Coordinates of C-alpha atoms and ligand atoms in Angstrom, one line a residue:
M1 CA 13.8 -3.9 9.6
A2 CA 13.4 -4.0 5.7
Q3 CA 11.0 -1.6 3.9
P4 CA 7.5 -2.6 4.7
A5 CA 6.0 -0.1 2.1
I6 CA 4.2 -0.4 -1.1
A7 CA 5.8 -1.5 -4.3
T8 CA 8.9 0.6 -5.0
P9 CA 9.9 3.6 -6.7
L10 CA 11.9 2.2 -9.6
T11 CA 10.6 2.2 -12.9
L12 CA 11.3 1.5 -16.6
L13 CA 9.3 4.1 -18.3
P14 CA 9.4 5.5 -21.6
D15 CA 11.0 9.0 -22.0
T16 CA 8.4 11.4 -20.7
P17 CA 8.9 15.1 -21.7
A18 CA 8.8 17.7 -18.8
S19 CA 5.4 18.8 -20.4
L20 CA 2.8 21.1 -18.7
T21 CA 0.6 18.2 -18.1
L22 CA 3.3 16.4 -16.0
A23 CA 3.8 19.7 -14.0
E24 CA 0.1 19.9 -13.3
R25 CA 0.0 16.3 -12.1
L26 CA 3.2 16.9 -9.9
F27 CA 1.6 19.9 -8.2
E28 CA -1.8 18.1 -7.9
T29 CA 0.1 15.4 -6.0
R30 CA 2.0 17.6 -3.9
S31 CA -1.4 19.4 -3.0
T32 CA -3.1 16.1 -2.2
S33 CA -0.5 15.3 0.4
M34 CA -1.1 18.4 2.1
E35 CA -4.9 18.0 2.0
L36 CA -4.5 14.5 3.5
A37 CA -2.5 16.1 6.4
A38 CA -4.9 18.9 6.9
P39 CA -7.1 17.3 9.5
L40 CA -4.1 16.7 11.8
S41 CA -2.4 18.7 14.5
A42 CA 1.2 19.1 14.8
E43 CA 1.3 16.5 17.5
D44 CA -0.6 14.0 15.4
M45 CA 1.9 14.5 12.6
T46 CA 5.0 13.9 15.0
V47 CA 4.7 10.5 16.5
Q48 CA 4.5 7.0 15.1
A49 CA 2.5 4.1 16.5
M50 CA 4.9 1.4 15.8
E51 CA 8.1 0.6 13.8
D52 CA 6.4 -0.1 10.6
A53 CA 4.6 3.2 10.6
S54 CA 6.0 6.5 10.0
P55 CA 4.9 10.0 11.4
T56 CA 2.9 12.1 8.9
K57 CA 5.5 14.9 9.1
W58 CA 8.2 12.3 8.1
H59 CA 6.2 11.3 5.1
L60 CA 5.8 14.8 4.1
A61 CA 9.4 15.5 4.5
H62 CA 10.7 12.2 3.0
V63 CA 8.8 12.4 -0.3
T64 CA 10.3 16.2 -0.8
W65 CA 13.6 15.0 0.1
F66 CA 13.3 12.3 -2.7
F67 CA 12.6 15.1 -5.3
E68 CA 15.5 17.2 -3.8
T69 CA 18.0 14.4 -3.8
F70 CA 17.2 12.7 -7.1
L71 CA 16.3 15.7 -9.2
L72 CA 17.0 19.2 -7.8
K73 CA 20.6 18.6 -6.7
T74 CA 21.5 17.1 -10.1
Y75 CA 19.4 19.2 -12.6
L76 CA 18.7 22.5 -11.1
R77 CA 21.8 24.8 -11.6
G78 CA 22.3 26.9 -8.5
Y79 CA 19.9 24.8 -6.3
R80 CA 20.3 25.7 -2.7
E81 CA 19.7 22.8 -0.5
F82 CA 17.2 23.7 2.2
D83 CA 19.0 22.1 5.1
P84 CA 22.0 19.6 5.0
T85 CA 20.8 17.7 8.2
F86 CA 17.8 16.7 6.3
N87 CA 19.5 13.8 4.3
Y88 CA 20.1 12.1 7.9
C89 CA 16.4 12.8 9.0
F90 CA 14.5 11.9 5.9
N91 CA 16.7 9.3 3.9
S92 CA 14.4 6.2 4.1
Y93 CA 16.8 3.1 3.4
Y94 CA 19.2 4.2 0.5
E95 CA 22.4 2.8 1.5
A96 CA 24.2 4.8 -1.1
L97 CA 23.0 8.0 0.3
G98 CA 24.6 7.6 3.7
P99 CA 23.2 7.0 7.3
R100 CA 19.8 8.0 8.5
Q101 CA 17.5 8.2 11.5
P102 CA 16.7 4.6 12.4
R103 CA 13.0 3.7 11.3
P104 CA 11.9 2.8 14.8
N105 CA 13.0 6.3 16.0
R106 CA 11.4 8.5 13.3
G107 CA 8.7 9.6 15.9
L108 CA 11.5 11.1 18.0
L109 CA 12.0 13.8 15.4
T110 CA 10.3 16.6 17.3
R111 CA 12.5 18.8 15.4
P112 CA 12.5 20.0 12.6
S113 CA 8.9 21.2 13.4
A114 CA 6.0 20.5 11.2
E115 CA 6.1 24.2 10.4
R116 CA 9.6 23.9 9.0
V117 CA 8.8 20.7 7.1
I118 CA 6.0 22.6 5.4
A119 CA 8.5 25.4 4.6
Y120 CA 10.7 22.6 3.2
R121 CA 7.9 21.6 1.0
A122 CA 7.3 25.1 -0.3
H123 CA 11.2 25.6 -0.9
V124 CA 11.3 22.4 -3.0
D125 CA 8.1 23.1 -5.0
E126 CA 9.4 26.6 -5.9
A127 CA 12.6 24.9 -7.1
L128 CA 10.7 22.2 -9.1
D129 CA 8.6 25.0 -10.6
K130 CA 11.9 26.7 -11.8
L131 CA 13.3 23.4 -13.1
L132 CA 10.2 22.8 -15.2
A133 CA 10.2 26.2 -16.6
K134 CA 13.7 25.8 -18.0
S135 CA 14.9 24.0 -21.0
T136 CA 18.0 22.1 -19.8
G137 CA 18.6 19.6 -22.5
N138 CA 17.8 16.8 -20.0
G139 CA 14.1 17.1 -20.5
A140 CA 13.4 13.1 -20.8
E141 CA 15.4 12.3 -17.8
I142 CA 13.9 15.1 -15.7
G143 CA 10.4 14.0 -16.8
R144 CA 11.3 10.3 -16.0
L145 CA 12.3 11.3 -12.5
I146 CA 9.5 13.6 -11.9
E147 CA 7.1 10.7 -12.8
I148 CA 8.8 8.4 -10.3
G149 CA 8.7 11.2 -7.7
I150 CA 4.8 11.5 -8.3
N151 CA 4.3 7.9 -8.1
H152 CA 6.6 7.7 -5.0
E153 CA 4.7 10.5 -3.3
Q154 CA 1.3 8.8 -4.0
Q155 CA 2.6 5.6 -2.5
H156 CA 3.5 7.5 0.6
Q157 CA -0.1 9.0 0.6
E158 CA -1.6 5.6 1.2
L159 CA 1.1 4.9 4.0
L160 CA 0.1 8.3 5.6
L161 CA -3.3 7.2 5.9
T162 CA -2.6 3.8 7.1
D163 CA 0.0 5.0 9.5
I164 CA -2.6 7.6 10.9
L165 CA -5.0 4.7 11.5
A166 CA -2.4 2.9 13.5
L167 CA -1.8 6.0 15.5
F168 CA -5.3 6.9 16.2
A169 CA -6.2 3.1 17.0
A170 CA -3.5 3.3 19.6
N171 CA -5.1 6.5 21.3
P172 CA -7.4 5.8 24.1
L173 CA -9.7 8.6 22.8
R174 CA -10.0 6.7 19.5
P175 CA -10.2 9.9 17.4
A176 CA -11.6 10.0 13.9
Y177 CA -9.6 11.3 11.1
H178 CA -12.6 12.4 9.2
Q179 CA -16.3 11.8 9.0
R180 CA -16.6 11.2 5.2
K181 CA -19.4 8.9 3.9
P182 CA -19.3 6.9 0.7
A183 CA -20.6 8.7 -2.3
E184 CA -23.2 6.1 -2.8
S185 CA -25.0 4.1 -0.1
P186 CA -23.2 0.6 -0.1
V187 CA -25.7 -2.3 -0.7
G188 CA -24.0 -5.7 0.1
G189 CA -23.9 -8.0 -2.7
G190 CA -25.0 -11.3 -1.0
T191 CA -23.4 -14.6 -1.3
A192 CA -20.2 -15.1 -3.4
G193 CA -20.5 -16.3 -6.9
W194 CA -17.5 -18.1 -8.8
V195 CA -15.9 -17.2 -12.1
E196 CA -14.1 -20.0 -13.8
F197 CA -10.9 -19.7 -15.8
E198 CA -9.2 -22.1 -18.2
G199 CA -5.8 -23.4 -17.7
G200 CA -3.0 -22.9 -20.1
I201 CA 0.4 -20.9 -20.9
R202 CA -0.3 -17.3 -20.2
S203 CA 1.7 -14.1 -20.4
V204 CA 2.0 -11.9 -17.3
G205 CA 3.8 -8.7 -16.4
Q206 CA 4.2 -5.4 -17.8
E207 CA 5.5 -5.1 -21.4
G208 CA 6.4 -1.4 -21.6
S209 CA 3.7 1.0 -22.4
G210 CA 2.7 3.6 -19.7
Y211 CA 4.0 3.8 -16.2
F212 CA 4.9 0.8 -14.2
W213 CA 7.2 -0.2 -11.5
D214 CA 10.3 -2.2 -12.3
N215 CA 9.1 -5.2 -10.2
E216 CA 6.0 -5.5 -12.8
G217 CA 8.4 -6.9 -15.5
P218 CA 9.8 -8.3 -17.6
R219 CA 6.7 -9.9 -19.1
H220 CA 6.9 -13.5 -19.3
T221 CA 4.9 -16.8 -19.5
V222 CA 3.4 -18.9 -16.7
L223 CA 1.5 -22.2 -16.7
I224 CA -2.0 -21.7 -15.1
H225 CA -4.1 -24.6 -14.1
P226 CA -7.9 -24.2 -14.4
F227 CA -9.4 -22.5 -11.4
R228 CA -12.5 -20.8 -10.1
L229 CA -12.2 -17.4 -8.5
A230 CA -14.7 -15.8 -6.1
D231 CA -16.4 -13.0 -7.6
R232 CA -16.1 -10.8 -4.3
L233 CA -13.9 -10.4 -1.4
V234 CA -14.4 -12.5 1.9
T235 CA -16.6 -10.3 4.3
N236 CA -16.7 -9.4 7.9
A237 CA -19.8 -11.7 8.3
E238 CA -17.7 -14.6 7.0
W239 CA -14.9 -13.7 9.2
L240 CA -17.1 -13.8 12.2
E241 CA -18.2 -17.2 11.5
F242 CA -14.5 -18.2 11.4
I243 CA -14.0 -16.8 14.9
R244 CA -17.1 -18.3 16.3
D245 CA -16.1 -21.7 14.8
G246 CA -12.9 -21.5 16.9
G247 CA -10.7 -20.5 13.9
Y248 CA -8.2 -18.7 16.1
R249 CA -7.9 -21.7 18.5
T250 CA -7.5 -24.5 16.0
A251 CA -3.7 -25.2 15.4
S252 CA -4.4 -27.5 12.4
L253 CA -5.5 -24.5 10.4
W254 CA -2.4 -22.5 10.8
L255 CA 1.1 -22.3 9.4
A256 CA 3.6 -22.8 12.1
D257 CA 5.1 -19.4 12.0
G258 CA 1.7 -17.8 12.3
W259 CA 0.4 -20.0 15.0
S260 CA 3.5 -19.1 17.3
L261 CA 3.2 -15.4 16.4
F262 CA -0.3 -15.0 17.1
N263 CA -0.2 -17.0 20.3
R264 CA 2.6 -14.7 21.4
E265 CA 0.5 -11.6 20.5
E266 CA -2.8 -13.1 21.5
W267 CA -4.7 -12.3 18.4
Q268 CA -8.4 -13.1 18.4
A269 CA -9.6 -11.1 15.4
P270 CA -8.3 -8.8 12.7
R271 CA -6.4 -5.8 13.8
Y272 CA -8.4 -2.9 14.9
W273 CA -11.4 -5.2 16.0
E274 CA -12.5 -4.5 19.5
E275 CA -15.1 -6.6 21.5
H276 CA -17.5 -4.2 23.4
D277 CA -20.5 -5.3 25.2
G278 CA -20.5 -8.6 23.4
G279 CA -20.4 -7.2 19.9
W280 CA -17.5 -6.3 17.6
Q281 CA -16.5 -2.8 16.6
Q282 CA -13.6 -1.7 14.4
M283 CA -11.4 1.2 14.6
T284 CA -11.6 3.1 11.2
L285 CA -10.5 6.3 9.8
S286 CA -13.9 7.5 10.9
G287 CA -13.2 6.4 14.5
L288 CA -14.7 3.4 16.2
Q289 CA -17.6 2.0 14.3
P290 CA -19.7 -1.3 14.5
I291 CA -18.5 -4.0 12.2
E292 CA -20.2 -3.7 8.8
L293 CA -21.1 -7.3 8.1
D294 CA -21.2 -7.1 4.3
A295 CA -18.1 -5.2 4.0
P296 CA -14.8 -6.9 3.2
V297 CA -12.8 -8.1 6.1
C298 CA -9.7 -5.9 6.5
H299 CA -6.4 -5.7 8.5
V300 CA -5.6 -9.5 8.5
S301 CA -2.1 -11.0 8.1
Y302 CA -1.2 -13.5 5.4
Y303 CA -1.2 -16.2 8.3
E304 CA -4.9 -15.3 9.1
A305 CA -5.9 -15.2 5.3
D306 CA -4.2 -18.5 4.8
A307 CA -5.9 -20.2 7.9
F308 CA -9.3 -18.8 6.7
A309 CA -8.9 -20.3 3.4
R310 CA -7.9 -23.6 4.8
W311 CA -11.0 -23.4 7.2
T312 CA -13.2 -23.0 4.1
G313 CA -11.6 -26.0 2.2
M314 CA -10.2 -23.6 -0.4
R315 CA -7.1 -21.6 -0.9
L316 CA -5.6 -18.2 -1.7
P317 CA -5.1 -17.3 -5.6
T318 CA -1.4 -17.3 -6.8
E319 CA -0.5 -13.8 -8.1
F320 CA -0.6 -15.1 -11.5
E321 CA -4.1 -16.5 -11.4
W322 CA -5.2 -13.1 -10.0
E323 CA -3.5 -11.2 -12.9
V324 CA -5.0 -13.4 -15.5
A325 CA -8.4 -12.9 -13.9
A326 CA -7.9 -9.2 -13.7
A327 CA -6.5 -8.6 -17.1
G328 CA -8.7 -6.0 -19.0
L329 CA -10.8 -5.1 -16.1
P330 CA -11.3 -1.3 -15.7
A331 CA -9.8 0.1 -12.5
T332 CA -12.2 2.1 -10.5
G333 CA -12.1 4.9 -7.8
N334 CA -12.3 8.5 -7.3
T335 CA -10.2 11.1 -5.9
L336 CA -8.2 10.1 -2.8
A337 CA -8.9 13.3 -1.0
T338 CA -12.6 12.9 -1.1
R339 CA -13.0 9.1 -0.7
A340 CA -14.6 7.4 2.3
L341 CA -11.4 5.6 2.9
R342 CA -12.9 2.4 4.1
P343 CA -13.6 -0.9 2.2
L344 CA -17.3 -1.1 1.2
P345 CA -19.7 -4.0 0.5
A346 CA -19.6 -5.5 -2.9
P347 CA -22.2 -4.2 -5.5
P348 CA -24.8 -6.6 -6.5
A349 CA -23.6 -9.6 -8.4
R350 CA -23.6 -9.7 -12.2
N351 CA -23.2 -13.1 -13.6
G352 CA -19.8 -14.1 -14.5
E353 CA -18.3 -10.7 -13.5
L354 CA -15.7 -10.2 -10.8
R355 CA -16.4 -7.5 -8.2
Q356 CA -14.1 -5.5 -6.0
M357 CA -10.9 -6.2 -7.7
F358 CA -9.7 -2.6 -7.1
G359 CA -10.4 -0.1 -4.4
D360 CA -11.4 -2.0 -1.4
V361 CA -8.5 -4.0 0.0
W362 CA -5.2 -5.4 -1.2
E363 CA -5.5 -9.0 -1.6
W364 CA -3.2 -11.6 -0.3
T365 CA -1.9 -14.0 -2.7
A366 CA 0.0 -17.4 -2.1
S367 CA 2.8 -16.2 -4.0
A368 CA 6.3 -15.3 -2.6
Y369 CA 7.6 -11.8 -3.8
L370 CA 10.2 -12.8 -6.2
A371 CA 12.0 -11.3 -9.2
Y372 CA 10.5 -12.2 -12.6
P373 CA 12.9 -14.0 -15.1
G374 CA 15.3 -11.6 -16.5
Y375 CA 14.6 -8.8 -13.9
R376 CA 17.6 -6.7 -13.2
P377 CA 17.6 -3.9 -10.6
P378 CA 18.5 -0.5 -12.2
A379 CA 21.9 0.9 -11.4
G380 CA 22.6 3.7 -8.8
A381 CA 21.1 4.7 -5.6
I382 CA 17.5 4.8 -7.0
G383 CA 18.0 1.2 -7.9
E384 CA 18.2 0.1 -4.3
Y385 CA 14.6 -0.4 -3.9
N386 CA 13.0 -3.6 -5.3
G387 CA 15.7 -6.2 -5.7
K388 CA 16.8 -5.9 -2.2
F389 CA 13.3 -6.7 -0.8
M390 CA 12.5 -9.7 -2.8
V391 CA 12.9 -12.1 -0.1
G392 CA 10.3 -13.4 2.9
Q393 CA 7.3 -11.4 1.7
H394 CA 4.1 -12.1 -0.1
V395 CA 2.5 -10.5 -3.1
L396 CA -0.7 -8.7 -2.9
R397 CA -2.8 -7.6 -5.8
G398 CA -5.6 -5.2 -6.6
A399 CA -5.7 -1.9 -4.7
S400 CA -7.3 -0.5 -1.4
C401 CA -9.5 2.2 -0.5
A402 CA -6.5 4.3 0.4
T403 CA -4.6 3.7 -2.9
P404 CA -4.2 6.8 -5.1
D405 CA -5.7 7.0 -8.6
G406 CA -3.1 5.5 -11.2
H407 CA -2.0 2.6 -9.0
S408 CA -4.8 0.2 -9.9
R409 CA -3.7 -2.1 -12.6
A410 CA -3.7 -6.0 -13.3
T411 CA 0.1 -6.2 -13.1
Y412 CA 0.7 -4.0 -9.9
R413 CA 2.6 -6.0 -7.2
N414 CA 2.3 -4.9 -3.7
F415 CA 4.1 -6.7 -1.1
F416 CA 4.3 -7.3 2.7
Y417 CA 5.5 -9.6 5.3
P418 CA 3.3 -12.3 6.2
H419 CA 2.8 -11.1 9.8
Q420 CA 1.9 -7.4 8.8
R421 CA -1.8 -6.2 8.9
W422 CA -1.9 -2.5 9.4
Q423 CA -2.5 -1.8 5.8
F424 CA -6.1 -2.4 4.2
L425 CA -5.4 -6.1 3.7
G426 CA -7.8 -8.7 2.8
L427 CA -8.5 -11.9 0.7
R428 CA -10.5 -13.5 -2.0
L429 CA -10.7 -17.3 -2.3
V430 CA -10.0 -19.8 -5.1
S431 CA -11.9 -23.0 -5.5
E432 CA -10.2 -25.8 -7.5
I433 CA -11.7 -27.3 -10.5
D434 CA -11.4 -31.1 -10.4
Ligands
LIG1 FE1 9.9 6.4 0.1

């Protein structure tokens, strides 16, 4: 199966020197991954709940393999490969780098042990430290690759969390990953308001400053028709109304592929919702919890999001409507290792302002994940990522409660297949302007 991961680690970024700041960011990112794994036992870290999800141990090793493969083997003279068998175990989907453990069987890797993977991380960290201390004459290229490696590892941090949620939701004990509370008490922002946007020819995509993935460019123009965007995300309360109104039993609301899929899988609610004693509960990283009515609905597929929008008489935004609306908005969020890691109710409405654009759930858009005009995948193995996944997926915009800092921006393009829902995926509505 193709990569179901977050936007891909190919980038076109300006030359970045291998500076101390970069080194600090590198080792902070490496530490954060270990902090996220800290609540887990070796057994928790070894298995995978389903094909789309990977074991924590695999994530921790794969991001390390990435640094070893793309950086250390080329640029650190005398680098000693930690273990030649790891290329097979921890290559994800790089055809140019040889055969690999099949994705659905990553959870069978009881060896190498978690302890050995942690030793691998230490080995690679030490080598990265050495590389950064040396002046090799390739500073710009090394800096570029470290920046990619940092962003790649951060993407896997989000996957690590969503994959643990899938694993613990499949466990009859319904374990809690943590018991963190939000920094501030969530309030619940009431009914949705609407923000209007004019039509016209608009520029979208990245134009070259700062870090971005290759799929965010080239910048180009699109035609936008006037639209009205909801100022907050669709909530659990609204989703309950959809369920009670027979939304999951009304064929006319559904795309054909979605209708046949969820009939086959007997979906009756978002993933992780469970009905107990006549009430709905939801599996979260804090264990099984009552549904929070004002919180955004989460873990819904594109098919469900589309059916919900049809039920309301509205629709999902295109990715370009979303980007035009989000342009210039500040990204919010705090440190991943201290967040509550669940989507929170909207703050109170402020006239004409969009709420919850970043930091709760990724938002499904109506747009197919396609190359922008003029897009060319970079050459070489590292260029395998984006281009080859541009079929059959939808773009999601925003950022979730599990998205690391630095990955919240108006142009960021996440992408998933329409049936997938184990990530923090939700929606916001568009109302047409007549
Ligand atoms: Fe990866």
